[in-house]
Short mmCIF file of C-alpha atoms in Angstrom, two decimals:
data_model
loop_
_atom_site.label_atom_id
_atom_site.label_comp_id
_atom_site.label_asym_id
_atom_site.label_seq_id
_atom_site.Cartn_x
_atom_site.Cartn_y
_atom_site.Cartn_z
CA MET H 287 -19.72 45.17 28.58
CA ALA H 288 -22.86 44.72 30.67
CA VAL H 289 -21.30 41.84 32.61
CA ASP H 290 -18.16 43.88 33.26
CA TYR H 291 -20.23 46.85 34.42
CA THR H 292 -22.18 44.61 36.78
CA VAL H 293 -18.98 43.25 38.34
CA ILE H 294 -17.66 46.78 38.96
CA VAL H 295 -20.94 48.15 40.33
CA VAL H 296 -21.34 45.21 42.72
CA TYR H 297 -17.76 45.71 43.87
CA LEU H 298 -18.24 49.43 44.54
CA ALA H 299 -21.53 48.82 46.35
CA GLY H 300 -19.78 46.24 48.51
CA MET H 301 -17.15 48.81 49.52
CA LEU H 302 -19.84 51.20 50.72
CA ALA H 303 -21.65 48.42 52.59
CA MET H 304 -18.46 47.54 54.46
CA GLY H 305 -18.01 51.19 55.34
CA TRP H 306 -21.45 51.17 56.95
CA TRP H 307 -20.66 47.95 58.82
CA GLY H 308 -17.34 49.36 60.02
CA MET H 309 -19.11 52.42 61.42
CA ARG H 310 -20.91 50.18 63.91
CA ARG H 311 -17.59 48.87 65.26
CA ALA H 312 -15.63 52.13 65.43
CA LYS H 313 -16.79 53.40 68.83
CA SER H 314 -13.47 54.66 70.22
CA LYS H 315 -10.37 56.47 68.99
CA SER H 316 -8.42 53.20 69.02
CA GLU H 317 -11.12 51.36 67.05
CA PHE H 318 -11.47 54.19 64.54
CA LEU H 319 -7.76 54.91 63.88
CA VAL H 320 -6.05 51.52 64.39
CA ALA H 321 -8.90 48.93 64.38
CA GLY H 322 -8.58 48.47 68.13
CA ARG H 323 -5.05 47.03 67.65
CA ARG H 324 -6.73 43.64 67.21
CA LEU H 325 -5.85 42.33 63.75
CA GLY H 326 -4.62 38.74 63.49
CA PRO H 327 -2.02 37.45 61.01
CA ALA H 328 -4.36 36.79 58.06
CA MET H 329 -6.11 40.17 58.07
CA TYR H 330 -2.95 42.04 58.98
CA SER H 331 -0.87 40.58 56.15
CA GLY H 332 -3.67 40.98 53.58
CA THR H 333 -4.40 44.59 54.44
CA MET H 334 -0.71 45.52 54.66
CA ALA H 335 -0.12 44.11 51.18
CA ALA H 336 -3.19 45.96 49.92
CA ILE H 337 -2.04 49.38 51.09
CA VAL H 338 1.50 49.21 49.71
CA LEU H 339 0.44 47.82 46.32
CA GLY H 340 -1.56 50.66 44.86
CA GLY H 341 -2.12 52.16 41.44
CA ALA H 342 1.58 52.96 40.99
CA SER H 343 2.50 49.36 41.77
CA THR H 344 -0.16 47.91 39.46
CA ILE H 345 -0.61 50.28 36.52
CA GLY H 346 2.86 51.83 36.95
CA GLY H 347 4.54 48.46 37.52
CA VAL H 348 3.08 47.06 34.30
CA GLY H 349 4.14 50.27 32.54
CA LEU H 350 7.74 49.84 33.70
CA GLY H 351 7.64 46.25 32.46
CA TYR H 352 6.42 47.53 29.08
CA LYS H 353 9.30 50.03 28.90
CA TYR H 354 12.18 48.05 30.42
CA GLY H 355 11.13 44.40 30.53
CA LEU H 356 11.72 42.20 33.58
CA SER H 357 13.92 44.83 35.25
CA GLY H 358 10.81 47.02 35.46
CA ALA H 359 9.99 44.96 38.56
CA TRP H 360 12.55 46.88 40.62
CA MET H 361 10.26 49.70 41.77
CA VAL H 362 7.70 47.36 43.33
CA PHE H 363 10.46 44.94 44.37
CA THR H 364 12.12 47.66 46.49
CA ILE H 365 8.74 48.36 48.13
CA GLY H 366 8.61 44.69 49.11
CA LEU H 367 12.17 44.83 50.43
CA GLY H 368 11.29 47.84 52.55
CA LEU H 369 8.25 46.08 53.98
CA LEU H 370 10.37 43.01 54.78
CA ALA H 371 12.98 45.14 56.55
CA LEU H 372 10.31 46.99 58.52
CA SER H 373 8.62 43.76 59.56
CA VAL H 374 11.73 41.82 60.55
CA PHE H 375 13.72 44.56 62.29
CA PHE H 376 11.32 47.25 63.54
CA SER H 377 7.63 46.31 63.48
CA ALA H 378 7.49 44.56 66.87
CA ARG H 379 9.00 47.59 68.62
CA ILE H 380 6.77 49.98 66.71
CA ALA H 381 3.63 48.03 67.60
CA ARG H 382 4.55 47.99 71.32
CA LEU H 383 4.77 51.80 71.43
CA LYS H 384 0.93 52.05 71.36
CA VAL H 385 0.98 55.42 69.61
CA TYR H 386 -1.10 56.66 66.68
CA THR H 387 1.42 58.63 64.59
CA VAL H 388 5.11 58.74 63.73
CA SER H 389 5.31 62.20 65.30
CA GLU H 390 4.03 60.85 68.62
CA MET H 391 6.87 58.33 68.51
CA LEU H 392 9.37 61.17 68.03
CA ASP H 393 7.91 63.08 70.98
CA LEU H 394 8.04 59.99 73.15
CA ARG H 395 11.63 59.13 72.21
CA TYR H 396 13.15 62.62 72.39
CA GLY H 397 11.04 64.08 75.19
CA GLY H 398 10.19 67.30 73.41
CA ARG H 399 8.23 68.80 70.57
CA ALA H 400 10.23 67.07 67.86
CA GLY H 401 6.93 65.89 66.36
CA VAL H 402 5.53 69.30 65.36
CA ILE H 403 7.62 69.96 62.28
CA SER H 404 7.71 66.26 61.41
CA GLY H 405 3.90 66.27 61.45
CA VAL H 406 3.80 68.93 58.74
CA VAL H 407 6.25 67.00 56.54
CA MET H 408 4.35 63.73 57.08
CA TRP H 409 1.03 65.44 56.34
CA ALA H 410 2.35 66.74 53.00
CA TYR H 411 3.60 63.27 52.09
CA THR H 412 0.36 61.46 52.94
CA LEU H 413 -1.72 64.14 51.20
CA MET H 414 0.20 63.77 47.95
CA LEU H 415 0.13 59.99 48.20
CA ALA H 416 -3.68 60.12 48.49
CA VAL H 417 -3.87 62.61 45.59
CA THR H 418 -1.81 60.49 43.21
CA SER H 419 -3.89 57.41 44.02
CA THR H 420 -7.09 59.36 43.47
CA ILE H 421 -5.96 60.59 40.06
CA ALA H 422 -5.51 56.97 38.99
CA TYR H 423 -9.31 56.53 39.11
CA ALA H 424 -9.47 58.60 35.93
CA THR H 425 -7.52 55.96 33.97
CA ILE H 426 -9.65 53.06 35.16
CA PHE H 427 -13.05 54.72 34.75
CA ASP H 428 -12.02 55.99 31.32
CA VAL H 429 -11.49 52.36 30.25
CA LEU H 430 -14.72 51.26 31.88
CA PHE H 431 -17.16 53.99 31.00
CA ASP H 432 -15.28 56.45 28.73
CA MET H 433 -15.81 58.91 31.58
CA ASN H 434 -14.64 62.52 31.88
CA ARG H 435 -11.47 62.82 34.01
CA THR H 436 -12.97 65.15 36.61
CA LEU H 437 -16.12 63.05 36.99
CA ALA H 438 -14.02 59.89 37.35
CA ILE H 439 -11.94 61.44 40.14
CA VAL H 440 -15.03 62.69 41.94
CA LEU H 441 -16.79 59.32 41.65
CA GLY H 442 -13.87 57.16 42.78
CA GLY H 443 -12.71 59.63 45.41
CA SER H 444 -16.20 60.03 46.88
CA ILE H 445 -16.58 56.27 47.40
CA VAL H 446 -13.23 56.07 49.23
CA VAL H 447 -14.01 59.15 51.33
CA ALA H 448 -17.45 57.76 52.19
CA TYR H 449 -16.38 54.37 53.54
CA SER H 450 -13.27 55.81 55.21
CA THR H 451 -15.28 58.52 56.97
CA LEU H 452 -17.98 56.10 58.12
CA GLY H 453 -15.89 53.42 59.77
CA GLY H 454 -12.30 54.62 59.85
CA MET H 455 -9.68 51.89 60.02
CA TRP H 456 -12.25 49.13 60.53
CA SER H 457 -13.95 49.97 57.23
CA ILE H 458 -10.61 50.36 55.49
CA THR H 459 -9.39 47.03 56.89
CA LEU H 460 -12.47 45.17 55.69
CA THR H 461 -12.40 46.75 52.24
CA ASP H 462 -8.64 46.23 51.95
CA MET H 463 -9.02 42.53 52.70
CA VAL H 464 -11.54 42.22 49.88
CA GLN H 465 -9.28 44.29 47.65
CA PHE H 466 -6.33 42.01 48.44
CA VAL H 467 -8.34 38.94 47.35
CA VAL H 468 -9.60 40.69 44.21
CA LYS H 469 -6.07 41.81 43.27
CA THR H 470 -4.66 38.34 43.81
CA ILE H 471 -7.30 36.70 41.63
CA GLY H 472 -7.45 39.45 39.02
CA VAL H 473 -3.76 40.18 38.50
CA LEU H 474 -1.83 37.08 39.58
CA LEU H 475 -4.24 34.27 38.74
CA LEU H 476 -5.98 35.68 35.65
CA LEU H 477 -4.17 38.52 33.90
CA LEU H 478 -0.63 37.14 34.32
CA PRO H 479 -1.13 33.71 32.70
CA ILE H 480 -3.50 35.06 30.02
CA ALA H 481 -1.02 37.79 29.04
CA VAL H 482 1.88 35.35 28.80
CA VAL H 483 -0.12 32.89 26.68
CA LYS H 484 -1.40 35.65 24.37
CA ALA H 485 2.20 36.85 23.85
CA GLY H 486 3.33 33.37 22.77
CA GLY H 487 4.84 32.23 26.06
CA PHE H 488 8.29 33.17 27.31
CA SER H 489 9.97 31.69 24.24
CA GLY H 490 7.79 33.80 21.96
CA MET H 491 8.45 36.91 24.02
CA LYS H 492 12.22 36.34 23.87
CA ALA H 493 12.06 35.87 20.13
CA LYS H 494 10.28 39.19 19.55
CA LEU H 495 12.00 41.51 22.05
CA PRO H 496 15.60 42.74 22.55
CA SER H 497 17.71 40.79 25.05
CA SER H 498 17.77 43.85 27.32
CA TYR H 499 14.13 43.12 28.16
CA PHE H 500 15.27 39.98 29.99
CA ASP H 501 18.27 41.52 31.78
CA PRO H 502 17.45 41.78 35.54
CA LEU H 503 19.55 44.97 35.78
CA GLY H 504 18.46 46.46 32.47
CA ILE H 505 16.75 49.45 34.08
CA GLY H 506 20.14 50.70 35.32
CA GLY H 507 22.09 50.55 38.57
CA GLU H 508 21.53 54.20 39.48
CA THR H 509 17.77 53.86 39.04
CA ILE H 510 17.71 50.75 41.23
CA PHE H 511 19.75 52.54 43.92
CA THR H 512 17.35 55.49 43.86
CA TYR H 513 14.36 53.14 44.17
CA VAL H 514 15.99 51.55 47.23
CA LEU H 515 16.69 54.93 48.79
CA ILE H 516 13.19 56.31 48.21
CA TYR H 517 10.87 53.31 48.40
CA THR H 518 12.71 50.83 50.62
CA PHE H 519 13.57 53.47 53.21
CA GLY H 520 10.23 55.20 52.64
CA MET H 521 8.47 52.00 53.73
CA LEU H 522 10.33 52.20 57.05
CA ILE H 523 8.97 55.61 58.08
CA GLY H 524 5.68 56.41 56.29
CA GLN H 525 2.67 57.19 58.50
CA ASP H 526 0.41 55.15 56.21
CA ILE H 527 2.57 52.07 56.80
CA TRP H 528 3.12 52.63 60.52
CA GLN H 529 -0.60 53.09 61.08
CA ARG H 530 -1.12 49.56 59.75
CA VAL H 531 1.61 48.24 62.02
CA PHE H 532 -0.33 49.76 64.93
CA THR H 533 -3.32 47.54 64.05
CA ALA H 534 -1.44 44.29 64.83
CA ARG H 535 -2.67 42.49 67.94
CA ASP H 536 0.82 41.42 69.05
CA ASP H 537 4.52 41.41 68.15
CA ARG H 538 4.35 38.09 66.32
CA THR H 539 1.54 39.30 64.07
CA ALA H 540 3.44 42.47 63.19
CA LYS H 541 6.63 40.58 62.39
CA TRP H 542 5.43 37.48 60.56
CA GLY H 543 2.28 38.96 59.03
CA GLY H 544 4.38 41.79 57.61
CA THR H 545 6.98 39.34 56.34
CA ALA H 546 4.26 37.50 54.44
CA SER H 547 3.08 40.82 52.96
CA GLY H 548 6.60 41.75 51.87
CA THR H 549 7.08 38.38 50.19
CA TYR H 550 3.76 38.82 48.37
CA CYS H 551 5.00 42.22 47.12
CA LEU H 552 8.08 40.60 45.59
CA VAL H 553 5.87 38.15 43.67
CA TYR H 554 3.55 40.99 42.59
CA ALA H 555 6.55 42.97 41.33
CA VAL H 556 7.70 40.17 39.04
CA ALA H 557 4.13 39.56 37.83
CA GLY H 558 3.68 43.22 36.86
CA SER H 559 6.92 43.30 34.89
CA VAL H 560 6.03 40.07 33.04
CA ILE H 561 2.57 41.42 32.14
CA GLY H 562 4.19 44.62 30.86
CA THR H 563 6.70 42.64 28.81
CA ALA H 564 3.86 40.62 27.26
CA ALA H 565 2.02 43.85 26.46
CA LYS H 566 5.13 45.10 24.62
CA VAL H 567 4.94 42.05 22.36
CA LEU H 568 1.22 42.52 21.72
CA TYR H 569 1.21 46.35 21.43
CA PRO H 570 4.72 47.55 20.53
CA LYS H 571 3.74 51.14 19.73
CA LEU H 572 1.58 52.41 22.61
CA ALA H 573 1.66 56.17 23.14
CA SER H 574 2.53 55.76 26.83
CA PRO H 575 3.85 52.79 28.84
CA ASP H 576 1.19 53.49 31.49
CA ASP H 577 -1.47 52.60 28.88
CA ALA H 578 -0.20 49.01 28.78
CA PHE H 579 -2.31 47.71 31.66
CA ALA H 580 -5.62 49.15 30.47
CA THR H 581 -4.95 48.17 26.85
CA ILE H 582 -4.15 44.52 27.49
CA VAL H 583 -7.12 44.21 29.84
CA LYS H 584 -9.52 45.84 27.42
CA ASP H 585 -8.44 43.98 24.30
CA GLU H 586 -7.25 40.54 25.43
CA LEU H 587 -9.47 39.41 28.32
CA PRO H 588 -12.88 37.75 27.95
CA ILE H 589 -16.09 39.33 29.21
CA GLY H 590 -16.52 39.04 32.97
CA VAL H 591 -12.83 38.35 33.50
CA ARG H 592 -12.15 41.82 32.14
CA GLY H 593 -14.49 43.31 34.72
CA LEU H 594 -12.81 41.39 37.54
CA VAL H 595 -9.31 42.49 36.49
CA LEU H 596 -10.42 46.11 36.20
CA ALA H 597 -11.96 45.71 39.64
CA ALA H 598 -8.52 44.47 40.75
CA ALA H 599 -6.92 47.65 39.42
CA LEU H 600 -9.61 49.69 41.14
CA ALA H 601 -8.94 47.72 44.33
CA ALA H 602 -5.23 48.52 44.13
CA VAL H 603 -5.92 52.23 43.76
CA MET H 604 -8.59 52.35 46.46
CA SER H 605 -6.53 50.50 49.06
CA THR H 606 -3.61 52.91 48.79
CA SER H 607 -5.92 55.92 48.55
CA SER H 608 -7.92 55.03 51.67
CA GLY H 609 -4.79 54.16 53.66
CA ALA H 610 -3.13 57.44 52.71
CA LEU H 611 -6.34 59.36 53.44
CA ILE H 612 -6.76 58.09 57.01
CA ALA H 613 -3.03 58.63 57.61
CA CYS H 614 -3.30 62.19 56.32
CA ALA H 615 -6.34 62.92 58.50
CA THR H 616 -4.74 61.31 61.58
CA VAL H 617 -1.62 63.45 61.23
CA ALA H 618 -3.64 66.61 60.51
CA ASN H 619 -5.84 66.10 63.57
CA ASN H 620 -3.46 64.58 66.11
CA ASP H 621 -0.13 66.17 65.18
CA ILE H 622 -1.11 69.58 63.80
CA TRP H 623 -4.62 70.70 64.78
CA SER H 624 -4.53 69.27 68.31
CA ARG H 625 -1.24 71.05 68.98
CA LEU H 626 -2.50 74.34 67.59
CA ARG H 627 -5.67 74.00 69.65
CA GLY H 628 -3.52 73.32 72.71
CA LEU H 629 -1.83 76.70 72.22
CA VAL H 630 -5.10 78.63 72.41
CA ARG H 631 -7.33 76.50 74.64
CA SER H 632 -7.01 75.23 78.17
CA GLY H 633 -6.43 71.51 78.70
CA GLY H 634 -8.88 68.97 79.99
CA GLU H 635 -11.64 69.75 77.51
CA GLU H 636 -13.86 66.79 76.73
CA HIS H 637 -14.55 66.10 73.06
CA ASP H 638 -15.68 63.29 70.82
CA GLU H 639 -12.42 61.96 69.36
CA VAL H 640 -14.15 59.60 66.92
CA LYS H 641 -16.32 62.41 65.61
CA GLY H 642 -13.32 64.73 65.36
CA ASN H 643 -11.27 62.21 63.39
CA ARG H 644 -14.26 61.45 61.18
CA VAL H 645 -14.61 65.16 60.38
CA PHE H 646 -10.92 65.38 59.51
CA ILE H 647 -11.16 62.42 57.12
CA LEU H 648 -14.05 64.15 55.37
CA ILE H 649 -12.19 67.48 55.17
CA MET H 650 -8.95 65.87 53.97
CA GLY H 651 -10.93 63.75 51.50
CA ILE H 652 -12.50 66.83 49.94
CA ALA H 653 -9.06 68.45 49.78
CA VAL H 654 -7.59 65.36 48.11
CA ILE H 655 -10.33 65.26 45.46
CA GLY H 656 -9.97 68.98 44.76
CA THR H 657 -6.17 68.76 44.51
CA ALA H 658 -6.38 65.71 42.26
CA ILE H 659 -8.66 67.58 39.86
CA ALA H 660 -6.39 70.64 39.77
CA LEU H 661 -2.99 68.90 39.65
CA ASN H 662 -1.31 68.06 36.37
CA ASN H 663 2.17 66.69 37.04
CA VAL H 664 1.56 63.98 39.60
CA VAL H 665 5.01 62.40 39.32
CA GLU H 666 6.73 65.63 40.33
CA ALA H 667 4.37 66.19 43.25
CA LEU H 668 4.90 62.67 44.60
CA THR H 669 8.67 62.99 44.11
CA VAL H 670 8.69 66.14 46.23
CA ALA H 671 6.74 64.36 48.95
CA TYR H 672 9.01 61.30 49.00
CA ASN H 673 12.18 63.43 48.90
CA LEU H 674 11.00 65.46 51.90
CA LEU H 675 9.92 62.31 53.74
CA VAL H 676 13.21 60.44 53.28
CA GLY H 677 15.51 63.48 53.33
CA GLY H 678 13.91 65.03 56.41
CA LEU H 679 12.52 62.22 58.54
CA LEU H 680 14.49 59.02 57.90
CA VAL H 681 17.48 59.97 60.06
CA PRO H 682 15.66 61.18 63.21
CA ILE H 683 13.21 58.24 63.13
CA LEU H 684 15.78 55.48 62.62
CA GLY H 685 18.24 57.35 64.84
CA GLY H 686 15.66 57.40 67.63
CA LEU H 687 15.13 53.66 67.29
CA LEU H 688 18.81 52.72 67.03
CA TRP H 689 20.98 55.37 68.77
CA LYS H 690 20.58 56.26 72.44
CA ARG H 691 22.71 59.42 72.15
CA GLY H 692 20.32 61.15 69.70
CA THR H 693 18.70 64.28 71.17
CA VAL H 694 15.65 66.38 70.43
CA GLN H 695 17.88 69.18 69.18
CA GLY H 696 19.61 66.77 66.83
CA ALA H 697 16.25 65.47 65.58
CA LEU H 698 14.96 68.99 64.88
CA ALA H 699 18.22 69.89 63.14
CA ALA H 700 18.02 66.76 60.99
CA VAL H 701 14.43 67.47 59.91
CA THR H 702 15.15 71.16 59.22
CA VAL H 703 18.52 70.80 57.48
CA GLY H 704 17.47 67.72 55.51
CA GLY H 705 14.18 69.27 54.43
CA LEU H 706 15.72 72.60 53.38
CA ALA H 707 18.58 70.83 51.59
CA VAL H 708 16.13 68.72 49.59
CA ILE H 709 14.06 71.78 48.62
CA GLY H 710 17.13 73.79 47.61
CA LEU H 711 18.67 70.93 45.64
CA MET H 712 15.40 70.25 43.82
CA ALA H 713 15.37 73.91 42.78
CA GLY H 714 18.93 73.58 41.49
CA TYR H 715 19.03 70.09 39.99
CA GLY H 716 15.36 69.68 39.09
CA ILE H 717 12.53 67.93 40.89
CA LEU H 718 13.06 64.56 39.23
CA ALA H 719 16.85 64.51 39.74
CA ASN H 720 18.45 61.94 42.05
CA GLU H 721 20.88 64.33 43.75
CA PRO H 722 18.36 66.09 46.06
CA VAL H 723 17.51 62.98 48.05
CA TYR H 724 21.15 61.76 48.05
CA TYR H 725 22.66 64.97 49.40
CA GLY H 726 19.65 65.91 51.49
CA LEU H 727 19.90 62.61 53.35
CA LEU H 728 23.63 63.10 53.96
CA ALA H 729 23.01 66.65 55.23
CA SER H 730 20.29 65.39 57.57
CA LEU H 731 22.60 62.67 58.94
CA ALA H 732 25.47 65.12 59.48
CA ALA H 733 23.19 67.58 61.30
CA TYR H 734 21.75 64.85 63.50
CA LEU H 735 25.14 63.50 64.56
CA VAL H 736 26.85 66.86 65.11
CA VAL H 737 24.01 68.55 67.01
CA SER H 738 23.19 65.46 69.10
CA LEU H 739 26.82 65.12 70.20
CA ALA H 740 27.07 68.87 70.88
CA THR H 741 23.99 69.00 73.12
CA LYS H 742 23.13 67.51 76.47
CA PRO H 743 22.06 63.85 76.33
CA THR H 744 18.34 63.08 76.51
CA ASP H 745 17.07 63.03 80.10
CA GLU H 746 17.29 59.55 81.62
CA ARG H 747 13.65 59.76 82.71
CA VAL H 748 12.59 60.24 79.09
CA LEU H 749 14.67 57.25 78.02
CA ALA H 750 13.22 55.18 80.88
CA VAL H 751 9.69 55.87 79.65
CA TRP H 752 10.84 55.06 76.10
CA ARG H 753 12.39 51.75 77.17
CA ASP H 754 9.26 50.79 79.10
CA ARG H 755 7.13 51.52 76.07
CA LEU H 756 9.41 49.50 73.78
CA ALA H 757 9.12 46.63 76.24
CA GLY H 758 5.34 46.85 76.11
CA LYS H 759 4.98 47.88 79.77
CA SER H 760 3.01 51.11 79.30
CA PRO H 761 -0.47 50.72 77.78
CA GLU H 762 -1.21 54.33 76.90
CA LEU H 763 0.67 57.35 75.59
CA PRO H 764 0.93 60.21 78.13
CA SER H 765 -1.21 63.22 77.29
CA GLU H 766 1.94 65.37 77.31
CA PRO H 767 5.50 64.34 76.42
CA VAL H 768 7.93 63.96 79.30
CA PRO H 769 10.03 67.17 79.36
CA ALA H 770 13.57 66.78 78.09
CA HIS H 771 14.98 68.81 81.00
CA GLN H 772 13.47 69.99 84.28
#
């Protein structure tokens, strides 16, 4: 195992070194939060793929393949579909807005404080996304070092918090690019072919497993529909994803770089399900499907290769964790704390925005590590976050982008009604039920349409500013939103 340990230690040291290098570049708010909006197609597509393909997509994707066969690809496949839809239809417009958060977009579009309540919902979502990624360190370090769960979370979480705090988005971009390369080599080029060969090839796998394992729809139509609703639509509106779109240097990069990332996700989805199916042949009686990835890596791969593939899993977890962490800190600072401070302090106060955002990443990082240690049922927590995100925010965000008649009152009603409906339905049906997000989304849509049509249209001056921003004519976001009515 010495060779494997060396590979992992060198990898982790490299992450910290890139954090230190990124600190030297992050001299402004734009550099720190969105890498100066300067990423070209190669770095943009690599880092976008890295953030969306995290521990759930790697360890969880293999686990679904172990349980359901090839149809286990659907969870990650719907993530790829969402990224493709975002890139083709919305990313160019989003990038031209030159904002930092989804809530700032809502303020700009509706001309009022629609972003306050949305900031709280988005903060909860990004926090839980970071927590679930951080918990995944325990699985990987347990395989590597037989390490205590709490110590594993602290170790992995501290490394991510360190490089994210030092250099912000520049550090995360550099580390994510390395993580993208490591994942591609480790999972697609090494683990996938080795697993298939060890399981006797596709003919051997078909001979030893039920035919349902090779049915593309074997996981069930309702499950696939729920994945589309949560993950495909979730990709369209998540702060962690939008913040990467903001790093693109131009419209073309956002569109075509994101399209390349989405296509990569589709390939990664199929690879994970095939690896899981091979693991089912090799280890038919594992206690948990989520053990499939670690087991096949530990028992079937040669020395050195095993270390690289485990580094790939670590890369997957770290990329999602760091992306969610900076998104969480950005929302907490820019959408919540800055607004609260504005209520009690006079405007015009000079402050170090890089330092302030760095402090918030550190604070949120400590909170993420502490929550990860204390939390037991991660699936339920993440389900709550995704249900609130899609049920409360999908309609006002897409409505703002697609429907001129939407108003700030309609947006607030959609967030409030959708969010409360999701919470109430989860209490009635259960957290893991499908009905809360179905009916919550319908309630949000109904509230948005009814209230928007019943209230005065958005002021034309607000829409003029919005159109200019969408056209890329305004370089900076105003310090205060344009009032909806004078």
